[in-house]
mmCIF file of N, CA and C in Angstrom:
data_model
loop_
_atom_site.group_PDB
_atom_site.id
_atom_site.type_symbol
_atom_site.label_atom_id
_atom_site.label_comp_id
_atom_site.label_asym_id
_atom_site.label_seq_id
_atom_site.Cartn_x
_atom_site.Cartn_y
_atom_site.Cartn_z
ATOM 1 N N MET Z 3 63.421 184.396 -97.522
ATOM 2 C CA MET Z 3 64.750 184.077 -97.990
ATOM 3 C C MET Z 3 65.211 182.754 -97.398
ATOM 4 N N ALA Z 4 65.667 181.869 -98.206
ATOM 5 C CA ALA Z 4 66.102 180.566 -97.732
ATOM 6 C C ALA Z 4 67.395 180.655 -96.926
ATOM 7 N N ASP Z 5 68.265 181.612 -97.261
ATOM 8 C CA ASP Z 5 69.540 181.706 -96.566
ATOM 9 C C ASP Z 5 69.537 182.744 -95.449
ATOM 10 N N GLU Z 6 68.379 183.252 -95.089
ATOM 11 C CA GLU Z 6 68.295 184.240 -94.026
ATOM 12 C C GLU Z 6 68.664 183.601 -92.690
ATOM 13 N N ALA Z 7 69.516 184.286 -91.940
ATOM 14 C CA ALA Z 7 69.962 183.763 -90.645
ATOM 15 C C ALA Z 7 68.770 183.604 -89.715
ATOM 16 N N LYS Z 8 68.850 182.569 -88.874
ATOM 17 C CA LYS Z 8 67.708 182.237 -88.024
ATOM 18 C C LYS Z 8 67.971 182.590 -86.567
ATOM 19 N N ILE Z 9 66.888 182.569 -85.814
ATOM 20 C CA ILE Z 9 66.931 182.720 -84.368
ATOM 21 C C ILE Z 9 66.742 181.335 -83.791
ATOM 22 N N LEU Z 10 67.689 180.915 -82.958
ATOM 23 C CA LEU Z 10 67.627 179.604 -82.325
ATOM 24 C C LEU Z 10 67.001 179.750 -80.944
ATOM 25 N N LEU Z 11 65.895 179.043 -80.727
ATOM 26 C CA LEU Z 11 65.178 179.057 -79.454
ATOM 27 C C LEU Z 11 65.462 177.745 -78.736
ATOM 28 N N VAL Z 12 65.913 177.835 -77.471
ATOM 29 C CA VAL Z 12 66.331 176.634 -76.759
ATOM 30 C C VAL Z 12 65.674 176.590 -75.383
ATOM 31 N N ASP Z 13 64.904 175.534 -75.140
ATOM 32 C CA ASP Z 13 64.284 175.318 -73.835
ATOM 33 C C ASP Z 13 63.880 173.856 -73.753
ATOM 34 N N ASP Z 14 64.033 173.269 -72.577
ATOM 35 C CA ASP Z 14 63.678 171.858 -72.427
ATOM 36 C C ASP Z 14 62.194 171.649 -72.157
ATOM 37 N N HIS Z 15 61.427 172.715 -72.047
ATOM 38 C CA HIS Z 15 59.979 172.615 -71.844
ATOM 39 C C HIS Z 15 59.256 173.047 -73.120
ATOM 40 N N ASP Z 16 58.463 172.140 -73.671
ATOM 41 C CA ASP Z 16 57.748 172.415 -74.920
ATOM 42 C C ASP Z 16 56.854 173.648 -74.820
ATOM 43 N N ASP Z 17 56.176 173.831 -73.670
ATOM 44 C CA ASP Z 17 55.287 174.973 -73.529
ATOM 45 C C ASP Z 17 56.057 176.289 -73.572
ATOM 46 N N SER Z 18 57.255 176.318 -73.007
ATOM 47 C CA SER Z 18 58.081 177.527 -73.066
ATOM 48 C C SER Z 18 58.563 177.796 -74.487
ATOM 49 N N LEU Z 19 58.978 176.739 -75.183
ATOM 50 C CA LEU Z 19 59.396 176.897 -76.581
ATOM 51 C C LEU Z 19 58.250 177.444 -77.428
ATOM 52 N N PHE Z 20 57.074 176.902 -77.224
ATOM 53 C CA PHE Z 20 55.902 177.361 -77.970
ATOM 54 C C PHE Z 20 55.607 178.828 -77.668
ATOM 55 N N ALA Z 21 55.663 179.206 -76.382
ATOM 56 C CA ALA Z 21 55.369 180.589 -75.991
ATOM 57 C C ALA Z 21 56.370 181.565 -76.587
ATOM 58 N N VAL Z 22 57.637 181.216 -76.548
ATOM 59 C CA VAL Z 22 58.666 182.106 -77.093
ATOM 60 C C VAL Z 22 58.534 182.194 -78.616
ATOM 61 N N ALA Z 23 58.310 181.060 -79.267
ATOM 62 C CA ALA Z 23 58.127 181.069 -80.724
ATOM 63 C C ALA Z 23 56.909 181.899 -81.113
ATOM 64 N N SER Z 24 55.832 181.781 -80.356
ATOM 65 C CA SER Z 24 54.624 182.575 -80.635
ATOM 66 C C SER Z 24 54.881 184.064 -80.444
ATOM 67 N N ALA Z 25 55.650 184.407 -79.411
ATOM 68 C CA ALA Z 25 55.965 185.815 -79.148
ATOM 69 C C ALA Z 25 56.825 186.406 -80.259
ATOM 70 N N LEU Z 26 57.707 185.597 -80.835
ATOM 71 C CA LEU Z 26 58.645 186.107 -81.845
ATOM 72 C C LEU Z 26 58.154 185.946 -83.279
ATOM 73 N N ALA Z 27 57.114 185.166 -83.501
ATOM 74 C CA ALA Z 27 56.592 184.932 -84.854
ATOM 75 C C ALA Z 27 56.267 186.220 -85.610
ATOM 76 N N PRO Z 28 55.685 187.248 -84.951
ATOM 77 C CA PRO Z 28 55.379 188.472 -85.696
ATOM 78 C C PRO Z 28 56.595 189.185 -86.299
ATOM 79 N N LEU Z 29 57.795 188.854 -85.838
ATOM 80 C CA LEU Z 29 58.994 189.475 -86.408
ATOM 81 C C LEU Z 29 59.256 189.001 -87.833
ATOM 82 N N GLY Z 30 58.738 187.827 -88.180
ATOM 83 C CA GLY Z 30 58.930 187.303 -89.531
ATOM 84 C C GLY Z 30 60.306 186.716 -89.787
ATOM 85 N N CYS Z 31 61.087 186.504 -88.751
ATOM 86 C CA CYS Z 31 62.417 185.903 -88.880
ATOM 87 C C CYS Z 31 62.295 184.386 -88.802
ATOM 88 N N PRO Z 32 63.169 183.669 -89.492
ATOM 89 C CA PRO Z 32 63.143 182.214 -89.364
ATOM 90 C C PRO Z 32 63.511 181.799 -87.938
ATOM 91 N N LEU Z 33 62.741 180.873 -87.391
ATOM 92 C CA LEU Z 33 62.965 180.377 -86.044
ATOM 93 C C LEU Z 33 63.286 178.897 -86.104
ATOM 94 N N GLU Z 34 64.249 178.481 -85.289
ATOM 95 C CA GLU Z 34 64.538 177.059 -85.132
ATOM 96 C C GLU Z 34 64.443 176.742 -83.646
ATOM 97 N N ARG Z 35 63.827 175.622 -83.335
ATOM 98 C CA ARG Z 35 63.657 175.222 -81.938
ATOM 99 C C ARG Z 35 64.587 174.058 -81.606
ATOM 100 N N ALA Z 36 65.110 174.093 -80.378
ATOM 101 C CA ALA Z 36 65.907 172.985 -79.859
ATOM 102 C C ALA Z 36 65.431 172.717 -78.435
ATOM 103 N N ALA Z 37 65.171 171.452 -78.130
ATOM 104 C CA ALA Z 37 64.606 171.092 -76.829
ATOM 105 C C ALA Z 37 65.672 170.701 -75.806
ATOM 106 N N SER Z 38 66.938 170.930 -76.124
ATOM 107 C CA SER Z 38 68.010 170.617 -75.184
ATOM 108 C C SER Z 38 69.256 171.406 -75.561
ATOM 109 N N GLY Z 39 70.174 171.497 -74.606
ATOM 110 C CA GLY Z 39 71.440 172.159 -74.879
ATOM 111 C C GLY Z 39 72.244 171.419 -75.931
ATOM 112 N N GLU Z 40 72.185 170.095 -75.892
ATOM 113 C CA GLU Z 40 72.899 169.285 -76.875
ATOM 114 C C GLU Z 40 72.388 169.547 -78.290
ATOM 115 N N ARG Z 41 71.063 169.599 -78.442
ATOM 116 C CA ARG Z 41 70.488 169.891 -79.770
ATOM 117 C C ARG Z 41 70.824 171.314 -80.219
ATOM 118 N N ALA Z 42 70.905 172.235 -79.260
ATOM 119 C CA ALA Z 42 71.281 173.616 -79.581
ATOM 120 C C ALA Z 42 72.695 173.655 -80.152
ATOM 121 N N LEU Z 43 73.609 172.927 -79.533
ATOM 122 C CA LEU Z 43 74.994 172.900 -80.017
ATOM 123 C C LEU Z 43 75.068 172.353 -81.434
ATOM 124 N N LYS Z 44 74.292 171.316 -81.715
ATOM 125 C CA LYS Z 44 74.270 170.750 -83.070
ATOM 126 C C LYS Z 44 73.737 171.776 -84.068
ATOM 127 N N ALA Z 45 72.669 172.486 -83.691
ATOM 128 C CA ALA Z 45 72.097 173.507 -84.580
ATOM 129 C C ALA Z 45 73.094 174.635 -84.823
ATOM 130 N N LEU Z 46 73.811 175.023 -83.791
ATOM 131 C CA LEU Z 46 74.818 176.082 -83.930
ATOM 132 C C LEU Z 46 75.930 175.662 -84.885
ATOM 133 N N LEU Z 47 76.335 174.413 -84.810
ATOM 134 C CA LEU Z 47 77.405 173.931 -85.686
ATOM 135 C C LEU Z 47 76.969 173.840 -87.142
ATOM 136 N N HIS Z 48 75.661 173.697 -87.374
ATOM 137 C CA HIS Z 48 75.161 173.697 -88.753
ATOM 138 C C HIS Z 48 75.206 175.101 -89.358
ATOM 139 N N GLY Z 49 75.310 176.112 -88.509
ATOM 140 C CA GLY Z 49 75.506 177.480 -88.979
ATOM 141 C C GLY Z 49 74.236 178.247 -89.258
ATOM 142 N N ASN Z 50 74.451 179.465 -89.736
ATOM 143 C CA ASN Z 50 73.407 180.401 -90.127
ATOM 144 C C ASN Z 50 72.481 180.791 -88.971
ATOM 145 N N VAL Z 51 73.039 180.927 -87.773
ATOM 146 C CA VAL Z 51 72.288 181.375 -86.601
ATOM 147 C C VAL Z 51 72.728 182.803 -86.290
ATOM 148 N N ALA Z 52 71.765 183.723 -86.212
ATOM 149 C CA ALA Z 52 72.066 185.123 -85.921
ATOM 150 C C ALA Z 52 71.921 185.460 -84.453
ATOM 151 N N LEU Z 53 71.103 184.680 -83.735
ATOM 152 C CA LEU Z 53 70.777 185.002 -82.350
ATOM 153 C C LEU Z 53 70.282 183.743 -81.653
ATOM 154 N N VAL Z 54 70.605 183.620 -80.352
ATOM 155 C CA VAL Z 54 70.140 182.482 -79.569
ATOM 156 C C VAL Z 54 69.345 183.001 -78.376
ATOM 157 N N VAL Z 55 68.146 182.451 -78.188
ATOM 158 C CA VAL Z 55 67.329 182.709 -77.001
ATOM 159 C C VAL Z 55 67.340 181.391 -76.238
ATOM 160 N N LEU Z 56 67.942 181.403 -75.037
ATOM 161 C CA LEU Z 56 68.390 180.173 -74.400
ATOM 162 C C LEU Z 56 67.987 180.090 -72.937
ATOM 163 N N ASP Z 57 67.361 178.977 -72.574
ATOM 164 C CA ASP Z 57 67.018 178.728 -71.177
ATOM 165 C C ASP Z 57 68.296 178.455 -70.389
ATOM 166 N N VAL Z 58 68.364 178.933 -69.158
ATOM 167 C CA VAL Z 58 69.547 178.738 -68.326
ATOM 168 C C VAL Z 58 69.590 177.318 -67.765
ATOM 169 N N LEU Z 59 68.482 176.883 -67.165
ATOM 170 C CA LEU Z 59 68.468 175.603 -66.458
ATOM 171 C C LEU Z 59 67.853 174.508 -67.322
ATOM 172 N N MET Z 60 68.721 173.601 -67.786
ATOM 173 C CA MET Z 60 68.271 172.452 -68.558
ATOM 174 C C MET Z 60 69.012 171.234 -68.033
ATOM 175 N N PRO Z 61 68.394 170.045 -68.117
ATOM 176 C CA PRO Z 61 68.975 168.872 -67.477
ATOM 177 C C PRO Z 61 70.263 168.325 -68.097
ATOM 178 N N ASP Z 62 70.405 168.372 -69.396
ATOM 179 C CA ASP Z 62 71.596 167.753 -69.999
ATOM 180 C C ASP Z 62 72.760 168.742 -70.059
ATOM 181 N N VAL Z 63 72.694 169.660 -70.961
ATOM 182 C CA VAL Z 63 73.697 170.708 -71.115
ATOM 183 C C VAL Z 63 72.980 172.017 -70.825
ATOM 184 N N GLY Z 64 73.369 172.681 -69.759
ATOM 185 C CA GLY Z 64 72.706 173.912 -69.352
ATOM 186 C C GLY Z 64 73.045 175.089 -70.255
ATOM 187 N N GLY Z 65 72.279 176.147 -70.110
ATOM 188 C CA GLY Z 65 72.453 177.325 -70.942
ATOM 189 C C GLY Z 65 73.838 177.941 -70.861
ATOM 190 N N LEU Z 66 74.391 178.061 -69.667
ATOM 191 C CA LEU Z 66 75.726 178.636 -69.534
ATOM 192 C C LEU Z 66 76.788 177.751 -70.178
ATOM 193 N N GLU Z 67 76.589 176.446 -70.125
ATOM 194 C CA GLU Z 67 77.525 175.540 -70.797
ATOM 195 C C GLU Z 67 77.479 175.747 -72.307
ATOM 196 N N VAL Z 68 76.279 175.944 -72.841
ATOM 197 C CA VAL Z 68 76.131 176.207 -74.276
ATOM 198 C C VAL Z 68 76.885 177.489 -74.634
ATOM 199 N N VAL Z 69 76.711 178.532 -73.837
ATOM 200 C CA VAL Z 69 77.378 179.806 -74.122
ATOM 201 C C VAL Z 69 78.897 179.653 -74.018
ATOM 202 N N ARG Z 70 79.384 178.935 -73.003
ATOM 203 C CA ARG Z 70 80.833 178.704 -72.877
ATOM 204 C C ARG Z 70 81.377 178.039 -74.144
ATOM 205 N N TYR Z 71 80.665 177.052 -74.636
ATOM 206 C CA TYR Z 71 81.077 176.352 -75.855
ATOM 207 C C TYR Z 71 81.057 177.312 -77.058
ATOM 208 N N MET Z 72 80.004 178.091 -77.157
ATOM 209 C CA MET Z 72 79.888 179.041 -78.273
ATOM 210 C C MET Z 72 81.060 180.017 -78.297
ATOM 211 N N ARG Z 73 81.470 180.493 -77.156
ATOM 212 C CA ARG Z 73 82.530 181.503 -77.081
ATOM 213 C C ARG Z 73 83.902 180.942 -77.443
ATOM 214 N N ARG Z 74 84.052 179.613 -77.428
ATOM 215 C CA ARG Z 74 85.336 178.995 -77.790
ATOM 216 C C ARG Z 74 85.494 178.791 -79.297
ATOM 217 N N LEU Z 75 84.404 178.856 -80.044
ATOM 218 C CA LEU Z 75 84.469 178.591 -81.485
ATOM 219 C C LEU Z 75 84.398 179.874 -82.301
ATOM 220 N N ASP Z 76 85.247 179.975 -83.301
ATOM 221 C CA ASP Z 76 85.250 181.170 -84.155
ATOM 222 C C ASP Z 76 83.892 181.429 -84.786
ATOM 223 N N GLN Z 77 83.218 180.370 -85.266
ATOM 224 C CA GLN Z 77 81.969 180.564 -86.003
ATOM 225 C C GLN Z 77 80.789 180.972 -85.118
ATOM 226 N N THR Z 78 80.901 180.787 -83.795
ATOM 227 C CA THR Z 78 79.772 181.105 -82.915
ATOM 228 C C THR Z 78 80.098 182.121 -81.829
ATOM 229 N N GLN Z 79 81.349 182.523 -81.699
ATOM 230 C CA GLN Z 79 81.734 183.348 -80.562
ATOM 231 C C GLN Z 79 81.085 184.722 -80.528
ATOM 232 N N HIS Z 80 80.643 185.230 -81.663
ATOM 233 C CA HIS Z 80 80.052 186.569 -81.686
ATOM 234 C C HIS Z 80 78.525 186.561 -81.791
ATOM 235 N N ILE Z 81 77.917 185.405 -81.753
ATOM 236 C CA ILE Z 81 76.455 185.333 -81.831
ATOM 237 C C ILE Z 81 75.871 185.825 -80.508
ATOM 238 N N PRO Z 82 74.977 186.816 -80.560
ATOM 239 C CA PRO Z 82 74.370 187.296 -79.314
ATOM 240 C C PRO Z 82 73.444 186.251 -78.698
ATOM 241 N N VAL Z 83 73.421 186.256 -77.358
ATOM 242 C CA VAL Z 83 72.613 185.305 -76.607
ATOM 243 C C VAL Z 83 71.732 186.062 -75.622
ATOM 244 N N VAL Z 84 70.442 185.702 -75.612
ATOM 245 C CA VAL Z 84 69.507 186.173 -74.596
ATOM 246 C C VAL Z 84 69.194 184.964 -73.729
ATOM 247 N N LEU Z 85 69.534 185.057 -72.443
ATOM 248 C CA LEU Z 85 69.233 183.970 -71.520
ATOM 249 C C LEU Z 85 67.837 184.156 -70.945
ATOM 250 N N MET Z 86 67.132 183.046 -70.761
ATOM 251 C CA MET Z 86 65.819 183.050 -70.107
ATOM 252 C C MET Z 86 65.903 182.181 -68.867
ATOM 253 N N THR Z 87 65.216 182.607 -67.817
ATOM 254 C CA THR Z 87 65.182 181.783 -66.618
ATOM 255 C C THR Z 87 63.911 182.019 -65.826
ATOM 256 N N GLY Z 88 63.470 180.963 -65.185
ATOM 257 C CA GLY Z 88 62.359 181.058 -64.244
ATOM 258 C C GLY Z 88 62.885 181.032 -62.827
ATOM 259 N N ALA Z 89 64.198 180.858 -62.697
ATOM 260 C CA ALA Z 89 64.827 180.776 -61.377
ATOM 261 C C ALA Z 89 65.017 182.170 -60.793
ATOM 262 N N ALA Z 90 65.208 182.189 -59.502
ATOM 263 C CA ALA Z 90 65.477 183.452 -58.830
ATOM 264 C C ALA Z 90 66.793 184.043 -59.325
ATOM 265 N N HIS Z 91 66.899 185.329 -59.263
ATOM 266 C CA HIS Z 91 68.105 186.036 -59.668
ATOM 267 C C HIS Z 91 69.268 185.571 -58.804
ATOM 268 N N SER Z 92 70.327 185.101 -59.427
ATOM 269 C CA SER Z 92 71.474 184.591 -58.691
ATOM 270 C C SER Z 92 72.730 185.315 -59.123
ATOM 271 N N GLY Z 93 73.424 185.891 -58.177
ATOM 272 C CA GLY Z 93 74.653 186.612 -58.482
ATOM 273 C C GLY Z 93 75.700 185.741 -59.139
ATOM 274 N N ALA Z 94 75.761 184.457 -58.764
ATOM 275 C CA ALA Z 94 76.788 183.564 -59.294
ATOM 276 C C ALA Z 94 76.631 183.358 -60.799
ATOM 277 N N TRP Z 95 75.463 182.908 -61.231
ATOM 278 C CA TRP Z 95 75.329 182.642 -62.662
ATOM 279 C C TRP Z 95 75.176 183.915 -63.484
ATOM 280 N N THR Z 96 74.603 184.978 -62.916
ATOM 281 C CA THR Z 96 74.506 186.218 -63.685
ATOM 282 C C THR Z 96 75.881 186.844 -63.883
ATOM 283 N N ALA Z 97 76.777 186.707 -62.906
ATOM 284 C CA ALA Z 97 78.146 187.202 -63.073
ATOM 285 C C ALA Z 97 78.854 186.414 -64.174
ATOM 286 N N GLU Z 98 78.662 185.102 -64.189
ATOM 287 C CA GLU Z 98 79.269 184.294 -65.240
ATOM 288 C C GLU Z 98 78.684 184.648 -66.605
ATOM 289 N N ALA Z 99 77.376 184.866 -66.660
ATOM 290 C CA ALA Z 99 76.734 185.265 -67.914
ATOM 291 C C ALA Z 99 77.337 186.566 -68.437
ATOM 292 N N GLU Z 100 77.569 187.503 -67.549
ATOM 293 C CA GLU Z 100 78.181 188.770 -67.949
ATOM 294 C C GLU Z 100 79.599 188.545 -68.471
ATOM 295 N N GLU Z 101 80.374 187.708 -67.786
ATOM 296 C CA GLU Z 101 81.739 187.408 -68.235
ATOM 297 C C GLU Z 101 81.738 186.751 -69.617
ATOM 298 N N LEU Z 102 80.731 185.952 -69.890
ATOM 299 C CA LEU Z 102 80.630 185.272 -71.179
ATOM 300 C C LEU Z 102 80.096 186.179 -72.291
ATOM 301 N N GLY Z 103 79.695 187.385 -71.936
ATOM 302 C CA GLY Z 103 79.215 188.326 -72.941
ATOM 303 C C GLY Z 103 77.780 188.118 -73.376
ATOM 304 N N VAL Z 104 76.947 187.600 -72.486
ATOM 305 C CA VAL Z 104 75.526 187.428 -72.798
ATOM 306 C C VAL Z 104 74.903 188.803 -73.026
ATOM 307 N N ALA Z 105 74.093 188.925 -74.060
ATOM 308 C CA ALA Z 105 73.509 190.215 -74.422
ATOM 309 C C ALA Z 105 72.437 190.676 -73.443
ATOM 310 N N ASP Z 106 71.631 189.729 -72.924
ATOM 311 C CA ASP Z 106 70.537 190.108 -72.030
ATOM 312 C C ASP Z 106 70.034 188.878 -71.284
ATOM 313 N N ILE Z 107 69.318 189.148 -70.200
ATOM 314 C CA ILE Z 107 68.676 188.093 -69.407
ATOM 315 C C ILE Z 107 67.222 188.488 -69.230
ATOM 316 N N VAL Z 108 66.307 187.557 -69.514
ATOM 317 C CA VAL Z 108 64.882 187.806 -69.293
ATOM 318 C C VAL Z 108 64.350 186.741 -68.339
ATOM 319 N N PHE Z 109 63.383 187.136 -67.548
ATOM 320 C CA PHE Z 109 62.818 186.227 -66.558
ATOM 321 C C PHE Z 109 61.443 185.746 -67.005
ATOM 322 N N LYS Z 110 61.194 184.462 -66.767
ATOM 323 C CA LYS Z 110 59.915 183.847 -67.106
ATOM 324 C C LYS Z 110 58.924 184.137 -65.989
ATOM 325 N N PRO Z 111 57.661 184.279 -66.295
ATOM 326 C CA PRO Z 111 57.115 184.238 -67.647
ATOM 327 C C PRO Z 111 57.536 185.486 -68.429
ATOM 328 N N VAL Z 112 57.947 185.239 -69.658
ATOM 329 C CA VAL Z 112 58.474 186.291 -70.521
ATOM 330 C C VAL Z 112 57.336 187.156 -71.039
ATOM 331 N N GLU Z 113 57.519 188.458 -70.971
ATOM 332 C CA GLU Z 113 56.559 189.408 -71.535
ATOM 333 C C GLU Z 113 56.805 189.471 -73.049
ATOM 334 N N PRO Z 114 55.860 189.024 -73.894
ATOM 335 C CA PRO Z 114 56.091 188.932 -75.337
ATOM 336 C C PRO Z 114 56.584 190.224 -75.988
ATOM 337 N N CYS Z 115 55.976 191.342 -75.658
ATOM 338 C CA CYS Z 115 56.363 192.605 -76.294
ATOM 339 C C CYS Z 115 57.804 192.984 -75.955
ATOM 340 N N ILE Z 116 58.196 192.784 -74.721
ATOM 341 C CA ILE Z 116 59.562 193.113 -74.306
ATOM 342 C C ILE Z 116 60.554 192.178 -74.992
ATOM 343 N N LEU Z 117 60.248 190.882 -75.028
ATOM 344 C CA LEU Z 117 61.134 189.932 -75.692
ATOM 345 C C LEU Z 117 61.272 190.257 -77.173
ATOM 346 N N ARG Z 118 60.147 190.564 -77.826
ATOM 347 C CA ARG Z 118 60.177 190.906 -79.257
ATOM 348 C C ARG Z 118 61.065 192.121 -79.507
ATOM 349 N N THR Z 119 60.952 193.141 -78.664
ATOM 350 C CA THR Z 119 61.742 194.362 -78.834
ATOM 351 C C THR Z 119 63.234 194.063 -78.718
ATOM 352 N N LYS Z 120 63.611 193.311 -77.691
ATOM 353 C CA LYS Z 120 65.019 192.964 -77.484
ATOM 354 C C LYS Z 120 65.544 192.115 -78.644
ATOM 355 N N VAL Z 121 64.782 191.110 -79.025
ATOM 356 C CA VAL Z 121 65.220 190.199 -80.073
ATOM 357 C C VAL Z 121 65.293 190.911 -81.424
ATOM 358 N N ARG Z 122 64.329 191.757 -81.719
ATOM 359 C CA ARG Z 122 64.346 192.504 -82.984
ATOM 360 C C ARG Z 122 65.646 193.299 -83.103
ATOM 361 N N TYR Z 123 66.014 194.014 -82.062
ATOM 362 C CA TYR Z 123 67.225 194.834 -82.072
ATOM 363 C C TYR Z 123 68.472 193.957 -82.235
ATOM 364 N N LEU Z 124 68.591 192.923 -81.416
ATOM 365 C CA LEU Z 124 69.781 192.071 -81.461
ATOM 366 C C LEU Z 124 69.888 191.303 -82.776
ATOM 367 N N TYR Z 125 68.755 190.873 -83.319
ATOM 368 C CA TYR Z 125 68.768 190.159 -84.602
ATOM 369 C C TYR Z 125 69.259 191.076 -85.719
ATOM 370 N N ARG Z 126 68.728 192.275 -85.765
ATOM 371 C CA ARG Z 126 69.159 193.219 -86.807
ATOM 372 C C ARG Z 126 70.644 193.545 -86.674
ATOM 373 N N LEU Z 127 71.093 193.766 -85.452
ATOM 374 C CA LEU Z 127 72.502 194.060 -85.214
ATOM 375 C C LEU Z 127 73.381 192.896 -85.655
ATOM 376 N N SER Z 128 73.018 191.688 -85.263
ATOM 377 C CA SER Z 128 73.785 190.508 -85.635
ATOM 378 C C SER Z 128 73.796 190.318 -87.144
ATOM 379 N N HIS Z 129 72.645 190.497 -87.766
ATOM 380 C CA HIS Z 129 72.545 190.333 -89.223
ATOM 381 C C HIS Z 129 73.443 191.341 -89.934
ATOM 382 N N ARG Z 130 73.461 192.588 -89.463
ATOM 383 C CA ARG Z 130 74.317 193.618 -90.069
ATOM 384 C C ARG Z 130 75.793 193.271 -89.901
ATOM 385 N N LEU Z 131 76.173 192.799 -88.725
ATOM 386 C CA LEU Z 131 77.569 192.415 -88.498
ATOM 387 C C LEU Z 131 77.977 191.253 -89.387
ATOM 388 N N GLN Z 132 77.095 190.263 -89.538
ATOM 389 C CA GLN Z 132 77.399 189.134 -90.415
ATOM 390 C C GLN Z 132 77.547 189.592 -91.863
ATOM 391 N N THR Z 133 76.704 190.520 -92.284
ATOM 392 C CA THR Z 133 76.783 191.052 -93.646
ATOM 393 C C THR Z 133 78.098 191.785 -93.859
ATOM 394 N N LEU Z 134 78.504 192.606 -92.886
ATOM 395 C CA LEU Z 134 79.774 193.331 -92.985
ATOM 396 C C LEU Z 134 80.959 192.365 -93.031
ATOM 397 N N GLU Z 135 80.932 191.325 -92.201
ATOM 398 C CA GLU Z 135 82.002 190.330 -92.211
ATOM 399 C C GLU Z 135 82.082 189.643 -93.562
ATOM 400 N N HIS Z 136 80.925 189.283 -94.102
ATOM 401 C CA HIS Z 136 80.891 188.614 -95.404
ATOM 402 C C HIS Z 136 81.450 189.540 -96.485
ATOM 403 N N GLN Z 137 81.038 190.804 -96.463
ATOM 404 C CA GLN Z 137 81.517 191.757 -97.464
ATOM 405 C C GLN Z 137 83.025 191.980 -97.343
ATOM 406 N N SER Z 138 83.551 192.014 -96.120
ATOM 407 C CA SER Z 138 84.989 192.230 -95.957
ATOM 408 C C SER Z 138 85.778 191.027 -96.449
ATOM 409 N N HIS Z 139 85.234 189.814 -96.293
ATOM 410 C CA HIS Z 139 85.931 188.620 -96.800
ATOM 411 C C HIS Z 139 85.869 188.545 -98.313
ATOM 412 N N VAL Z 140 84.764 189.006 -98.898
ATOM 413 C CA VAL Z 140 84.606 188.982 -100.346
ATOM 414 C C VAL Z 140 85.545 189.988 -101.005
ATOM 415 N N SER Z 141 85.736 191.151 -100.377
ATOM 416 C CA SER Z 141 86.550 192.201 -100.975
ATOM 417 C C SER Z 141 88.047 191.970 -100.805
ATOM 418 N N LEU Z 142 88.429 190.982 -99.984
ATOM 419 C CA LEU Z 142 89.863 190.721 -99.790
ATOM 420 C C LEU Z 142 90.446 189.975 -100.913
#
């Protein structure tokens, strides 16, 4: 489907983007890659994103900054986010992630089967919510 909502994958390391895309390819969902937080924001503004899988630590615009921005906009505030990190578990940023409503946090190296399971569930949930929102606007 050309208009099927996509999963946005964001990481500043090409090898991580490739690994995550390879892990999620069997789901058959459209995937879009962004190599920076800035590119992720541009992709989000273009729309049709059902889910974001996002690295926490990036040099330009970090993952938490992307989520903060998403939560301020009507069109992106309800998109589920899975954060990825290779950093040690930190109470400071994980508390902020929880406050921002992040759906889940996974640690690198990411286990493909676990990531696929989480993403499959969140993608379907997001897609259903978007469909319900669209139907409610059409029926008004």
